[in-house]
Amino acid sequence: MRYLTAGESHGPQLTAIIEGVPAFLPITTAEINNDLERRQKGYGRGRRMQIEKDQVQFVAGVRDGHTTGAPIALVVENKDWTHWQHIMTADHIDEENQGKRTVSRPRPGHADLNGAIKYKHRDMRNILERSSARETAIRVACGSLAKKLLSEFNIEVACHVRRIGPVEAAVPDLNELSIADIKRITEDSPVRCLDAEAAEKMMRAIDQAKEEGDSIGGVVEVIVTGVPIGLGSHVQWDRKLDGKIAQAIMSIQAFKGVEVGIGFEAAERPGSEVHDEIAWSEERGYYRKTNRLGGFEGGMTNGMPIVVRGVMKPIPTLYKPLQSVDIDTKEPFEASIERSDSCAVPAASVVAEAVVAWEVANAFCEKFGSDHIGEMKSLLQSYVEEAKQF
Ligand code: EPS
């Protein structure tokens, strides 16, 4: 499967074309809209989210509640477009609006300056409109479809927030919590955190950042359960699934790092406290008593839950000005803004969930075919039986 997105933050809509989704996957707009709504929520979001109410439209590839196997086209409209249509128009901007809302002052931490130099745009709006995290709305729609595909094979995906600024949540015991528990608890938490005490402190930290005109980042974690052994491959560098997931996480706006399993902690521990011993039982087949490697060995899934974390930097659009240089005058100035999220980490956890789901679903289709859901189910069943007795 593959997908591409198009769309500007204040353009008429976000669009995605998805290719390679198997036929006969049951899907409804309501299921996708539920994920779009999850992404819009979260303590620390700014005023733009009061304008938008993201809803998906399928404009190709889905009929009568099922995928047909044809390319799928998805659209999410930007409600803010009504305020921007004369500025963001595809046709010539009329005289009255010429020169309005142009950007000559690059914001530190954004794509503005690098993109402007690269594409030779004197008006940096042409860069910021596309680099904006608004694009994550349509990626969540694509990921939602991937989650639906995985759920047909009892593979479930969830996310939660591990850290916001200085506040770290207690490490959850994933042996004690089911995916359903994680979903239920995070859905009720304004910061999508499993640790209620930490969640309160996270909200206070967001309040404080906001009061100070600052922004705050954090760490999100994605968990995938029910994964069969052998998704991805060791045979070639670009077929390693953990590598693909790392790239997908790093592709989310404002993400600066990725960890799988214990991640960077592996550097501090001896090998005997890193690797997961192998066991076998009639009921489970091969399994591990621990999951320090986060479900991956040799770029392939090992049947344990996938556990991956990503770090989001604080949003660089700050009320507290940072120094920059005007590209027209070359004079220094202090960047100031009209509106921003002070923290988008809870929303970003939903985006991380979506992009990880996409990569796992894609690897699943590579292993079990991607023409027809029923055919894939038969293949999975015989493979799992064989793997148990292997
Ligand atoms: C964003 C800036 C803000 C955010 C936006 C991402 O938008 P605006 O410039 O219109 O105030 O609200 O996020 C979304 C629109 C969204 O859907 O998440 C940015 O510069 O990345």
mmCIF file of C-alpha atoms and ligand atoms in Angstrom:
data_model
loop_
_atom_site.group_PDB
_atom_site.id
_atom_site.type_symbol
_atom_site.label_atom_id
_atom_site.label_comp_id
_atom_site.label_asym_id
_atom_site.label_seq_id
_atom_site.Cartn_x
_atom_site.Cartn_y
_atom_site.Cartn_z
ATOM 1 C CA MET A 1 0.000 0.000 0.000
ATOM 2 C CA ARG A 2 1.112 3.562 -0.481
ATOM 3 C CA TYR A 3 -0.370 6.990 0.000
ATOM 4 C CA LEU A 4 0.359 10.560 -0.889
ATOM 5 C CA THR A 5 -1.136 13.670 0.642
ATOM 6 C CA ALA A 6 -1.731 17.135 -0.782
ATOM 7 C CA GLY A 7 -3.108 20.307 0.719
ATOM 8 C CA GLU A 8 -2.171 23.547 2.417
ATOM 9 C CA SER A 9 -3.053 24.549 5.973
ATOM 10 C CA HIS A 10 -5.388 27.347 4.801
ATOM 11 C CA GLY A 11 -6.248 25.885 1.406
ATOM 12 C CA PRO A 12 -9.679 24.477 0.593
ATOM 13 C CA GLN A 13 -8.952 20.902 1.655
ATOM 14 C CA LEU A 14 -6.504 18.140 2.463
ATOM 15 C CA THR A 15 -6.467 15.213 0.058
ATOM 16 C CA ALA A 16 -4.990 11.713 0.086
ATOM 17 C CA ILE A 17 -4.803 9.025 -2.558
ATOM 18 C CA ILE A 18 -4.245 5.541 -1.215
ATOM 19 C CA GLU A 19 -3.351 2.622 -3.397
ATOM 20 C CA GLY A 20 -3.250 -1.088 -2.638
ATOM 21 C CA VAL A 21 -5.924 -1.440 0.040
ATOM 22 C CA PRO A 22 -7.471 -4.934 -0.304
ATOM 23 C CA ALA A 23 -11.046 -5.310 -1.489
ATOM 24 C CA PHE A 24 -13.867 -6.014 0.964
ATOM 25 C CA LEU A 25 -12.494 -4.128 3.941
ATOM 26 C CA PRO A 26 -15.594 -2.845 5.764
ATOM 27 C CA ILE A 27 -15.200 0.878 6.470
ATOM 28 C CA THR A 28 -17.450 3.839 7.265
ATOM 29 C CA THR A 29 -16.836 7.575 7.377
ATOM 30 C CA ALA A 30 -17.960 7.547 11.029
ATOM 31 C CA GLU A 31 -15.005 5.317 12.004
ATOM 32 C CA ILE A 32 -12.498 7.656 10.353
ATOM 33 C CA ASN A 33 -14.229 10.731 11.796
ATOM 34 C CA ASN A 34 -13.811 9.275 15.261
ATOM 35 C CA ASP A 35 -10.020 9.290 14.829
ATOM 36 C CA LEU A 36 -10.100 12.774 13.307
ATOM 37 C CA GLU A 37 -11.940 13.968 16.388
ATOM 38 C CA ARG A 38 -9.396 12.286 18.678
ATOM 39 C CA ARG A 39 -6.610 14.227 16.933
ATOM 40 C CA GLN A 40 -8.416 17.534 17.361
ATOM 41 C CA LYS A 41 -8.770 17.183 21.104
ATOM 42 C CA GLY A 42 -6.176 17.543 23.836
ATOM 43 C CA TYR A 43 -5.238 20.018 26.508
ATOM 44 C CA GLY A 44 -3.082 22.830 25.093
ATOM 45 C CA ARG A 45 -4.602 23.156 21.628
ATOM 46 C CA GLY A 46 -5.031 26.634 20.178
ATOM 47 C CA ARG A 47 -7.871 28.599 18.588
ATOM 48 C CA ARG A 48 -7.629 27.035 15.150
ATOM 49 C CA MET A 49 -9.122 23.832 16.516
ATOM 50 C CA GLN A 50 -12.248 25.784 17.449
ATOM 51 C CA ILE A 51 -12.688 26.662 13.782
ATOM 52 C CA GLU A 52 -12.125 23.188 12.338
ATOM 53 C CA LYS A 53 -14.397 20.188 12.686
ATOM 54 C CA ASP A 54 -12.606 17.550 10.686
ATOM 55 C CA GLN A 55 -14.755 15.148 8.699
ATOM 56 C CA VAL A 56 -13.632 12.771 5.993
ATOM 57 C CA GLN A 57 -15.253 12.241 2.634
ATOM 58 C CA PHE A 58 -14.465 9.186 0.551
ATOM 59 C CA VAL A 59 -14.508 10.301 -3.056
ATOM 60 C CA ALA A 60 -13.202 7.076 -4.642
ATOM 61 C CA GLY A 61 -12.566 3.405 -3.933
ATOM 62 C CA VAL A 62 -15.259 2.772 -1.305
ATOM 63 C CA ARG A 63 -18.807 1.673 -2.058
ATOM 64 C CA ASP A 64 -21.604 0.340 0.083
ATOM 65 C CA GLY A 65 -19.432 0.344 3.210
ATOM 66 C CA HIS A 66 -16.551 -1.635 1.659
ATOM 67 C CA THR A 67 -13.326 -0.952 -0.167
ATOM 68 C CA THR A 68 -13.426 -2.135 -3.772
ATOM 69 C CA GLY A 69 -9.687 -2.654 -4.312
ATOM 70 C CA ALA A 70 -9.493 0.494 -6.445
ATOM 71 C CA PRO A 71 -7.423 3.513 -5.339
ATOM 72 C CA ILE A 72 -9.109 5.318 -2.469
ATOM 73 C CA ALA A 73 -9.356 9.101 -2.457
ATOM 74 C CA LEU A 74 -10.027 10.931 0.811
ATOM 75 C CA VAL A 75 -10.814 14.568 1.456
ATOM 76 C CA VAL A 76 -10.864 16.610 4.678
ATOM 77 C CA GLU A 77 -12.034 20.186 4.230
ATOM 78 C CA ASN A 78 -10.438 23.179 5.957
ATOM 79 C CA LYS A 79 -13.182 25.324 7.440
ATOM 80 C CA ASP A 80 -10.662 28.173 7.826
ATOM 81 C CA TRP A 81 -10.520 28.369 4.004
ATOM 82 C CA THR A 82 -13.447 30.799 4.012
ATOM 83 C CA HIS A 83 -11.139 33.348 5.711
ATOM 84 C CA TRP A 84 -8.280 32.669 3.307
ATOM 85 C CA GLN A 85 -9.836 32.041 -0.095
ATOM 86 C CA HIS A 86 -8.711 35.361 -1.603
ATOM 87 C CA ILE A 87 -5.151 34.900 -0.344
ATOM 88 C CA MET A 88 -4.797 31.167 -1.046
ATOM 89 C CA THR A 89 -6.628 31.139 -4.385
ATOM 90 C CA ALA A 90 -5.159 29.037 -7.219
ATOM 91 C CA ASP A 91 -5.974 31.851 -9.664
ATOM 92 C CA HIS A 92 -4.314 35.273 -9.656
ATOM 93 C CA ILE A 93 -4.712 37.086 -6.365
ATOM 94 C CA ASP A 94 -6.879 40.155 -6.997
ATOM 95 C CA GLU A 95 -5.535 43.672 -6.573
ATOM 96 C CA GLU A 96 -7.221 44.223 -3.238
ATOM 97 C CA ASN A 97 -5.496 41.204 -1.723
ATOM 98 C CA GLN A 98 -2.087 41.499 -3.417
ATOM 99 C CA GLY A 99 0.711 41.526 -0.843
ATOM 100 C CA LYS A 100 -1.599 40.657 2.061
ATOM 101 C CA ARG A 101 -0.511 37.994 4.589
ATOM 102 C CA THR A 102 2.839 37.564 2.853
ATOM 103 C CA VAL A 103 5.642 36.251 5.062
ATOM 104 C CA SER A 104 9.157 37.705 4.924
ATOM 105 C CA ARG A 105 10.047 36.882 8.516
ATOM 106 C CA PRO A 106 11.147 33.260 9.002
ATOM 107 C CA ARG A 107 10.203 31.663 12.321
ATOM 108 C CA PRO A 108 13.031 29.814 14.058
ATOM 109 C CA GLY A 109 12.301 26.083 14.251
ATOM 110 C CA HIS A 110 10.016 26.045 11.196
ATOM 111 C CA ALA A 111 10.642 25.071 7.569
ATOM 112 C CA ASP A 112 10.226 28.741 6.497
ATOM 113 C CA LEU A 113 13.786 29.836 5.737
ATOM 114 C CA ASN A 114 15.221 26.569 4.424
ATOM 115 C CA GLY A 115 12.207 25.972 2.189
ATOM 116 C CA ALA A 116 12.210 29.549 0.925
ATOM 117 C CA ILE A 117 15.879 29.422 -0.069
ATOM 118 C CA LYS A 118 15.456 25.977 -1.654
ATOM 119 C CA TYR A 119 12.315 26.785 -3.702
ATOM 120 C CA LYS A 120 13.146 30.505 -4.153
ATOM 121 C CA HIS A 121 9.921 31.771 -2.641
ATOM 122 C CA ARG A 122 10.224 35.385 -1.503
ATOM 123 C CA ASP A 123 6.798 34.904 0.116
ATOM 124 C CA MET A 124 7.456 32.233 2.718
ATOM 125 C CA ARG A 125 3.728 31.550 3.044
ATOM 126 C CA ASN A 126 4.293 29.120 0.161
ATOM 127 C CA ILE A 127 6.490 27.066 2.504
ATOM 128 C CA LEU A 128 4.673 27.348 5.810
ATOM 129 C CA GLU A 129 1.294 26.437 4.333
ATOM 130 C CA ARG A 130 2.549 22.993 3.334
ATOM 131 C CA SER A 131 4.951 22.346 6.200
ATOM 132 C CA SER A 132 2.180 23.020 8.740
ATOM 133 C CA ALA A 133 1.066 20.171 10.971
ATOM 134 C CA ARG A 134 -2.421 20.680 9.582
ATOM 135 C CA GLU A 135 -1.382 17.943 7.137
ATOM 136 C CA THR A 136 -1.480 15.418 9.977
ATOM 137 C CA ALA A 137 -5.292 15.454 9.783
ATOM 138 C CA ILE A 138 -5.283 13.618 6.480
ATOM 139 C CA ARG A 139 -2.528 11.260 7.651
ATOM 140 C CA VAL A 140 -4.708 10.304 10.600
ATOM 141 C CA ALA A 141 -7.485 9.493 8.126
ATOM 142 C CA CYS A 142 -5.118 7.183 6.200
ATOM 143 C CA GLY A 143 -3.896 5.608 9.450
ATOM 144 C CA SER A 144 -7.462 5.073 10.570
ATOM 145 C CA LEU A 145 -8.065 2.993 7.465
ATOM 146 C CA ALA A 146 -4.870 1.038 8.203
ATOM 147 C CA LYS A 147 -6.066 0.404 11.779
ATOM 148 C CA LYS A 148 -9.351 -0.902 10.418
ATOM 149 C CA LEU A 149 -7.485 -3.271 8.132
ATOM 150 C CA LEU A 150 -5.341 -4.536 11.008
ATOM 151 C CA SER A 151 -8.368 -5.011 13.256
ATOM 152 C CA GLU A 152 -9.766 -7.506 10.733
ATOM 153 C CA PHE A 153 -6.818 -9.699 11.772
ATOM 154 C CA ASN A 154 -7.112 -8.928 15.503
ATOM 155 C CA ILE A 155 -4.120 -6.595 15.399
ATOM 156 C CA GLU A 156 -4.860 -3.581 17.612
ATOM 157 C CA VAL A 157 -3.092 -0.238 17.886
ATOM 158 C CA ALA A 158 -3.157 2.289 20.740
ATOM 159 C CA CYS A 159 -1.174 5.300 21.882
ATOM 160 C CA HIS A 160 -0.519 7.211 25.055
ATOM 161 C CA VAL A 161 1.521 10.158 26.270
ATOM 162 C CA ARG A 162 4.608 9.291 28.311
ATOM 163 C CA ARG A 163 5.961 12.766 28.963
ATOM 164 C CA ILE A 164 4.999 16.416 28.634
ATOM 165 C CA GLY A 165 7.824 18.838 29.367
ATOM 166 C CA PRO A 166 9.294 18.011 32.770
ATOM 167 C CA VAL A 167 6.485 15.608 33.768
ATOM 168 C CA GLU A 168 7.033 11.918 33.110
ATOM 169 C CA ALA A 169 4.207 9.389 33.519
ATOM 170 C CA ALA A 170 4.823 6.168 35.449
ATOM 171 C CA VAL A 171 5.935 3.374 33.098
ATOM 172 C CA PRO A 172 2.767 1.364 32.342
ATOM 173 C CA ASP A 173 2.841 -2.393 32.946
ATOM 174 C CA LEU A 174 1.719 -3.654 29.564
ATOM 175 C CA ASN A 175 1.156 -7.144 31.014
ATOM 176 C CA GLU A 176 -1.546 -5.658 33.222
ATOM 177 C CA LEU A 177 -3.199 -3.380 30.650
ATOM 178 C CA SER A 178 -5.069 -4.572 27.571
ATOM 179 C CA ILE A 179 -5.243 -2.413 24.450
ATOM 180 C CA ALA A 180 -8.914 -1.810 25.313
ATOM 181 C CA ASP A 181 -7.828 -0.490 28.756
ATOM 182 C CA ILE A 182 -5.271 1.838 27.173
ATOM 183 C CA LYS A 183 -7.877 3.169 24.746
ATOM 184 C CA ARG A 184 -10.487 3.666 27.464
ATOM 185 C CA ILE A 185 -8.176 5.427 29.929
ATOM 186 C CA THR A 186 -6.505 7.708 27.375
ATOM 187 C CA GLU A 187 -9.841 8.657 25.819
ATOM 188 C CA ASP A 188 -10.903 10.049 29.206
ATOM 189 C CA SER A 189 -7.615 11.885 29.796
ATOM 190 C CA PRO A 190 -7.255 15.445 28.415
ATOM 191 C CA VAL A 191 -3.551 14.714 27.848
ATOM 192 C CA ARG A 192 -4.012 11.062 26.746
ATOM 193 C CA CYS A 193 -1.982 9.821 29.689
ATOM 194 C CA LEU A 194 -2.448 6.511 31.553
ATOM 195 C CA ASP A 195 -1.127 7.968 34.819
ATOM 196 C CA ALA A 196 -3.854 10.230 36.303
ATOM 197 C CA GLU A 197 -1.513 11.906 38.772
ATOM 198 C CA ALA A 198 1.038 12.751 36.100
ATOM 199 C CA ALA A 199 -1.785 13.950 33.823
ATOM 200 C CA GLU A 200 -2.725 16.662 36.346
ATOM 201 C CA LYS A 201 0.892 17.799 36.526
ATOM 202 C CA MET A 202 1.149 17.760 32.723
ATOM 203 C CA MET A 203 -1.838 20.092 32.457
ATOM 204 C CA ARG A 204 -0.276 22.469 34.990
ATOM 205 C CA ALA A 205 2.974 22.391 33.007
ATOM 206 C CA ILE A 206 1.011 23.289 29.847
ATOM 207 C CA ASP A 207 -0.748 26.120 31.721
ATOM 208 C CA GLN A 208 2.576 27.448 32.874
ATOM 209 C CA ALA A 209 4.098 27.327 29.390
ATOM 210 C CA LYS A 210 1.060 29.143 28.022
ATOM 211 C CA GLU A 211 1.237 31.848 30.693
ATOM 212 C CA GLU A 212 4.865 32.410 29.849
ATOM 213 C CA GLY A 213 4.092 32.642 26.108
ATOM 214 C CA ASP A 214 6.070 29.464 25.620
ATOM 215 C CA SER A 215 5.387 25.988 24.232
ATOM 216 C CA ILE A 216 6.132 22.518 25.530
ATOM 217 C CA GLY A 217 6.983 19.144 23.942
ATOM 218 C CA GLY A 218 6.882 15.540 25.063
ATOM 219 C CA VAL A 219 7.135 11.820 24.377
ATOM 220 C CA VAL A 220 4.396 9.629 22.922
ATOM 221 C CA GLU A 221 4.244 5.833 22.806
ATOM 222 C CA VAL A 222 2.488 3.556 20.325
ATOM 223 C CA ILE A 223 1.689 -0.083 21.069
ATOM 224 C CA VAL A 224 0.584 -2.699 18.547
ATOM 225 C CA THR A 225 -0.652 -6.088 19.770
ATOM 226 C CA GLY A 226 -1.571 -9.313 17.981
ATOM 227 C CA VAL A 227 1.239 -8.953 15.444
ATOM 228 C CA PRO A 228 2.316 -12.206 13.761
ATOM 229 C CA ILE A 229 6.006 -13.170 13.668
ATOM 230 C CA GLY A 230 7.828 -12.127 10.510
ATOM 231 C CA LEU A 231 6.478 -8.771 9.309
ATOM 232 C CA GLY A 232 9.338 -6.856 7.687
ATOM 233 C CA SER A 233 12.558 -8.579 6.651
ATOM 234 C CA HIS A 234 16.226 -8.847 7.580
ATOM 235 C CA VAL A 235 17.320 -9.374 3.974
ATOM 236 C CA GLN A 236 17.590 -5.764 2.807
ATOM 237 C CA TRP A 237 18.071 -2.464 4.660
ATOM 238 C CA ASP A 238 14.945 -0.845 3.276
ATOM 239 C CA ARG A 239 12.712 -3.798 4.166
ATOM 240 C CA LYS A 240 13.322 -3.626 7.925
ATOM 241 C CA LEU A 241 9.998 -2.760 9.501
ATOM 242 C CA ASP A 242 11.458 -1.065 12.586
ATOM 243 C CA GLY A 243 13.430 1.160 10.203
ATOM 244 C CA LYS A 244 10.275 2.049 8.283
ATOM 245 C CA ILE A 245 8.436 2.827 11.496
ATOM 246 C CA ALA A 246 11.299 5.051 12.659
ATOM 247 C CA GLN A 247 11.122 6.968 9.388
ATOM 248 C CA ALA A 248 7.357 7.302 9.683
ATOM 249 C CA ILE A 249 7.641 8.709 13.216
ATOM 250 C CA MET A 250 10.384 11.121 12.178
ATOM 251 C CA SER A 251 8.176 12.316 9.309
ATOM 252 C CA ILE A 252 5.634 13.744 11.755
ATOM 253 C CA GLN A 253 5.969 17.514 12.001
ATOM 254 C CA ALA A 254 8.133 18.526 15.014
ATOM 255 C CA PHE A 255 9.363 14.996 15.856
ATOM 256 C CA LYS A 256 13.059 14.760 16.687
ATOM 257 C CA GLY A 257 13.716 11.199 17.842
ATOM 258 C CA VAL A 258 12.496 7.589 17.985
ATOM 259 C CA GLU A 259 13.022 4.640 20.316
ATOM 260 C CA VAL A 260 11.936 1.007 19.978
ATOM 261 C CA GLY A 261 11.431 -1.042 23.152
ATOM 262 C CA ILE A 262 13.889 0.093 25.814
ATOM 263 C CA GLY A 263 15.543 2.177 23.098
ATOM 264 C CA PHE A 264 18.446 4.344 24.281
ATOM 265 C CA GLU A 265 18.479 2.573 27.628
ATOM 266 C CA ALA A 266 20.005 -0.444 25.826
ATOM 267 C CA ALA A 267 23.294 1.449 25.774
ATOM 268 C CA GLU A 268 23.501 1.325 29.579
ATOM 269 C CA ARG A 269 22.542 -2.300 30.156
ATOM 270 C CA PRO A 270 24.539 -5.516 29.698
ATOM 271 C CA GLY A 271 23.311 -7.805 26.905
ATOM 272 C CA SER A 272 21.798 -10.258 29.378
ATOM 273 C CA GLU A 273 19.398 -7.501 30.467
ATOM 274 C CA VAL A 274 18.505 -6.400 26.964
ATOM 275 C CA HIS A 275 17.640 -9.508 24.965
ATOM 276 C CA ASP A 276 14.370 -11.360 25.433
ATOM 277 C CA GLU A 277 14.684 -15.073 26.172
ATOM 278 C CA ILE A 278 12.754 -17.460 23.934
ATOM 279 C CA ALA A 279 10.073 -19.807 25.330
ATOM 280 C CA TRP A 280 7.507 -22.170 23.779
ATOM 281 C CA SER A 281 4.106 -23.500 24.850
ATOM 282 C CA GLU A 282 1.451 -25.546 23.047
ATOM 283 C CA GLU A 283 -1.004 -22.683 23.418
ATOM 284 C CA ARG A 284 1.174 -19.720 22.407
ATOM 285 C CA GLY A 285 3.889 -21.281 20.277
ATOM 286 C CA TYR A 286 7.113 -19.283 20.525
ATOM 287 C CA TYR A 287 7.015 -16.263 22.832
ATOM 288 C CA ARG A 288 9.204 -14.074 25.048
ATOM 289 C CA LYS A 289 8.929 -13.585 28.784
ATOM 290 C CA THR A 290 10.059 -9.976 28.415
ATOM 291 C CA ASN A 291 9.688 -7.434 25.616
ATOM 292 C CA ARG A 292 12.691 -5.165 25.987
ATOM 293 C CA LEU A 293 13.303 -5.149 22.237
ATOM 294 C CA GLY A 294 9.838 -3.732 21.583
ATOM 295 C CA GLY A 295 8.688 -6.558 19.308
ATOM 296 C CA PHE A 296 11.581 -6.472 16.804
ATOM 297 C CA GLU A 297 14.620 -8.585 16.011
ATOM 298 C CA GLY A 298 16.425 -8.395 12.670
ATOM 299 C CA GLY A 299 13.998 -5.777 11.373
ATOM 300 C CA MET A 300 11.163 -8.318 11.714
ATOM 301 C CA THR A 301 8.371 -8.616 14.215
ATOM 302 C CA ASN A 302 8.929 -11.380 16.778
ATOM 303 C CA GLY A 303 5.290 -11.780 17.825
ATOM 304 C CA MET A 304 5.569 -9.583 20.918
ATOM 305 C CA PRO A 305 3.767 -6.231 21.008
ATOM 306 C CA ILE A 306 5.434 -3.467 19.008
ATOM 307 C CA VAL A 307 6.407 -0.653 21.386
ATOM 308 C CA VAL A 308 7.718 2.547 19.828
ATOM 309 C CA ARG A 309 8.182 6.041 21.214
ATOM 310 C CA GLY A 310 8.703 9.374 19.534
ATOM 311 C CA VAL A 311 9.806 12.711 20.921
ATOM 312 C CA MET A 312 8.083 15.899 19.835
ATOM 313 C CA LYS A 313 9.896 19.183 20.269
ATOM 314 C CA PRO A 314 7.943 22.148 21.650
ATOM 315 C CA ILE A 315 5.974 23.859 18.881
ATOM 316 C CA PRO A 316 8.225 26.594 17.474
ATOM 317 C CA THR A 317 5.409 29.137 16.993
ATOM 318 C CA LEU A 318 5.832 31.102 20.209
ATOM 319 C CA TYR A 319 4.084 34.062 21.758
ATOM 320 C CA LYS A 320 7.396 34.707 23.487
ATOM 321 C CA PRO A 321 9.421 36.147 20.629
ATOM 322 C CA LEU A 322 12.589 34.524 19.324
ATOM 323 C CA GLN A 323 15.057 36.521 17.299
ATOM 324 C CA SER A 324 15.187 36.134 13.535
ATOM 325 C CA VAL A 325 16.085 38.124 10.389
ATOM 326 C CA ASP A 326 13.681 39.692 7.867
ATOM 327 C CA ILE A 327 14.645 38.379 4.402
ATOM 328 C CA ASP A 328 13.613 41.658 2.699
ATOM 329 C CA THR A 329 15.487 44.114 4.940
ATOM 330 C CA LYS A 330 18.048 41.675 6.452
ATOM 331 C CA GLU A 331 17.267 43.470 9.715
ATOM 332 C CA PRO A 332 16.840 41.482 12.919
ATOM 333 C CA PHE A 333 13.354 41.344 14.411
ATOM 334 C CA GLU A 334 11.575 39.455 17.125
ATOM 335 C CA ALA A 335 9.052 36.938 15.766
ATOM 336 C CA SER A 336 5.574 37.358 17.217
ATOM 337 C CA ILE A 337 2.426 35.446 16.308
ATOM 338 C CA GLU A 338 -1.354 35.600 16.342
ATOM 339 C CA ARG A 339 -2.281 32.111 17.484
ATOM 340 C CA SER A 340 -0.623 28.805 18.310
ATOM 341 C CA ASP A 341 -1.019 25.570 20.217
ATOM 342 C CA SER A 342 1.000 25.694 23.438
ATOM 343 C CA CYS A 343 1.173 21.889 23.428
ATOM 344 C CA ALA A 344 0.103 19.441 20.724
ATOM 345 C CA VAL A 345 1.639 16.297 22.237
ATOM 346 C CA PRO A 346 -1.722 14.571 22.975
ATOM 347 C CA ALA A 347 -2.788 15.196 19.360
ATOM 348 C CA ALA A 348 0.608 14.044 18.107
ATOM 349 C CA SER A 349 0.162 10.719 19.901
ATOM 350 C CA VAL A 350 -2.873 10.074 17.679
ATOM 351 C CA VAL A 351 -0.783 10.967 14.627
ATOM 352 C CA ALA A 352 1.999 8.612 15.766
ATOM 353 C CA GLU A 353 -0.579 5.846 16.198
ATOM 354 C CA ALA A 354 -1.761 6.475 12.627
ATOM 355 C CA VAL A 355 1.659 6.412 10.968
ATOM 356 C CA VAL A 356 2.763 3.287 12.867
ATOM 357 C CA ALA A 357 -0.516 1.548 11.973
ATOM 358 C CA TRP A 358 0.117 2.408 8.344
ATOM 359 C CA GLU A 359 3.584 0.829 8.293
ATOM 360 C CA VAL A 360 2.411 -2.326 10.083
ATOM 361 C CA ALA A 361 -0.599 -2.672 7.762
ATOM 362 C CA ASN A 362 1.633 -2.218 4.755
ATOM 363 C CA ALA A 363 4.067 -4.908 5.973
ATOM 364 C CA PHE A 364 1.093 -7.145 6.701
ATOM 365 C CA CYS A 365 -0.149 -6.782 3.123
ATOM 366 C CA GLU A 366 3.330 -7.529 1.807
ATOM 367 C CA LYS A 367 3.365 -10.805 3.743
ATOM 368 C CA PHE A 368 -0.255 -11.947 3.353
ATOM 369 C CA GLY A 369 -1.295 -10.455 0.009
ATOM 370 C CA SER A 370 -3.441 -7.450 -0.623
ATOM 371 C CA ASP A 371 -6.220 -8.371 -3.028
ATOM 372 C CA HIS A 372 -9.001 -9.683 -0.815
ATOM 373 C CA ILE A 373 -9.496 -9.600 2.964
ATOM 374 C CA GLY A 374 -10.913 -13.166 3.124
ATOM 375 C CA GLU A 375 -7.985 -14.598 1.188
ATOM 376 C CA MET A 376 -5.573 -12.865 3.558
ATOM 377 C CA LYS A 377 -7.390 -14.330 6.568
ATOM 378 C CA SER A 378 -6.955 -17.898 5.284
ATOM 379 C CA LEU A 379 -3.288 -17.324 4.626
ATOM 380 C CA LEU A 380 -2.717 -15.782 8.060
ATOM 381 C CA GLN A 381 -4.452 -18.670 9.806
ATOM 382 C CA SER A 382 -2.343 -21.379 8.179
ATOM 383 C CA TYR A 383 0.851 -19.361 8.701
ATOM 384 C CA VAL A 384 0.147 -18.838 12.412
ATOM 385 C CA GLU A 385 -0.577 -22.556 12.915
ATOM 386 C CA GLU A 386 2.628 -23.508 11.173
ATOM 387 C CA ALA A 387 4.658 -20.952 13.133
ATOM 388 C CA LYS A 388 3.357 -22.361 16.435
ATOM 389 C CA GLN A 389 4.565 -25.869 15.646
ATOM 390 C CA PHE A 390 7.712 -24.809 13.812
HETATM 391 C C1 EPS B 1 0.183 24.924 12.733
HETATM 392 C C2 EPS B 1 -0.313 26.141 13.142
HETATM 393 C C3 EPS B 1 -1.701 26.295 13.648
HETATM 394 C C4 EPS B 1 -2.223 24.963 14.137
HETATM 395 C C5 EPS B 1 -2.019 23.955 13.022
HETATM 396 C C6 EPS B 1 -0.587 23.680 12.813
HETATM 397 O O1 EPS B 1 -2.557 26.681 12.598
HETATM 398 P P1 EPS B 1 -2.842 28.211 12.254
HETATM 399 O O2 EPS B 1 -1.576 28.713 11.624
HETATM 400 O O3 EPS B 1 -3.987 28.165 11.269
HETATM 401 O O4 EPS B 1 -3.194 28.901 13.532
HETATM 402 O O5 EPS B 1 -3.552 25.051 14.503
HETATM 403 O O6 EPS B 1 -2.639 22.753 13.328
HETATM 404 C C7 EPS B 1 -3.776 22.458 12.654
HETATM 405 C C8 EPS B 1 -4.416 23.291 11.872
HETATM 406 C C9 EPS B 1 -4.227 21.099 12.882
HETATM 407 O O7 EPS B 1 -5.230 20.685 12.275
HETATM 408 O O8 EPS B 1 -3.579 20.385 13.679
HETATM 409 C C10 EPS B 1 1.528 24.809 12.168
HETATM 410 O O9 EPS B 1 2.126 25.847 11.837
HETATM 411 O O10 EPS B 1 2.067 23.698 12.045
#
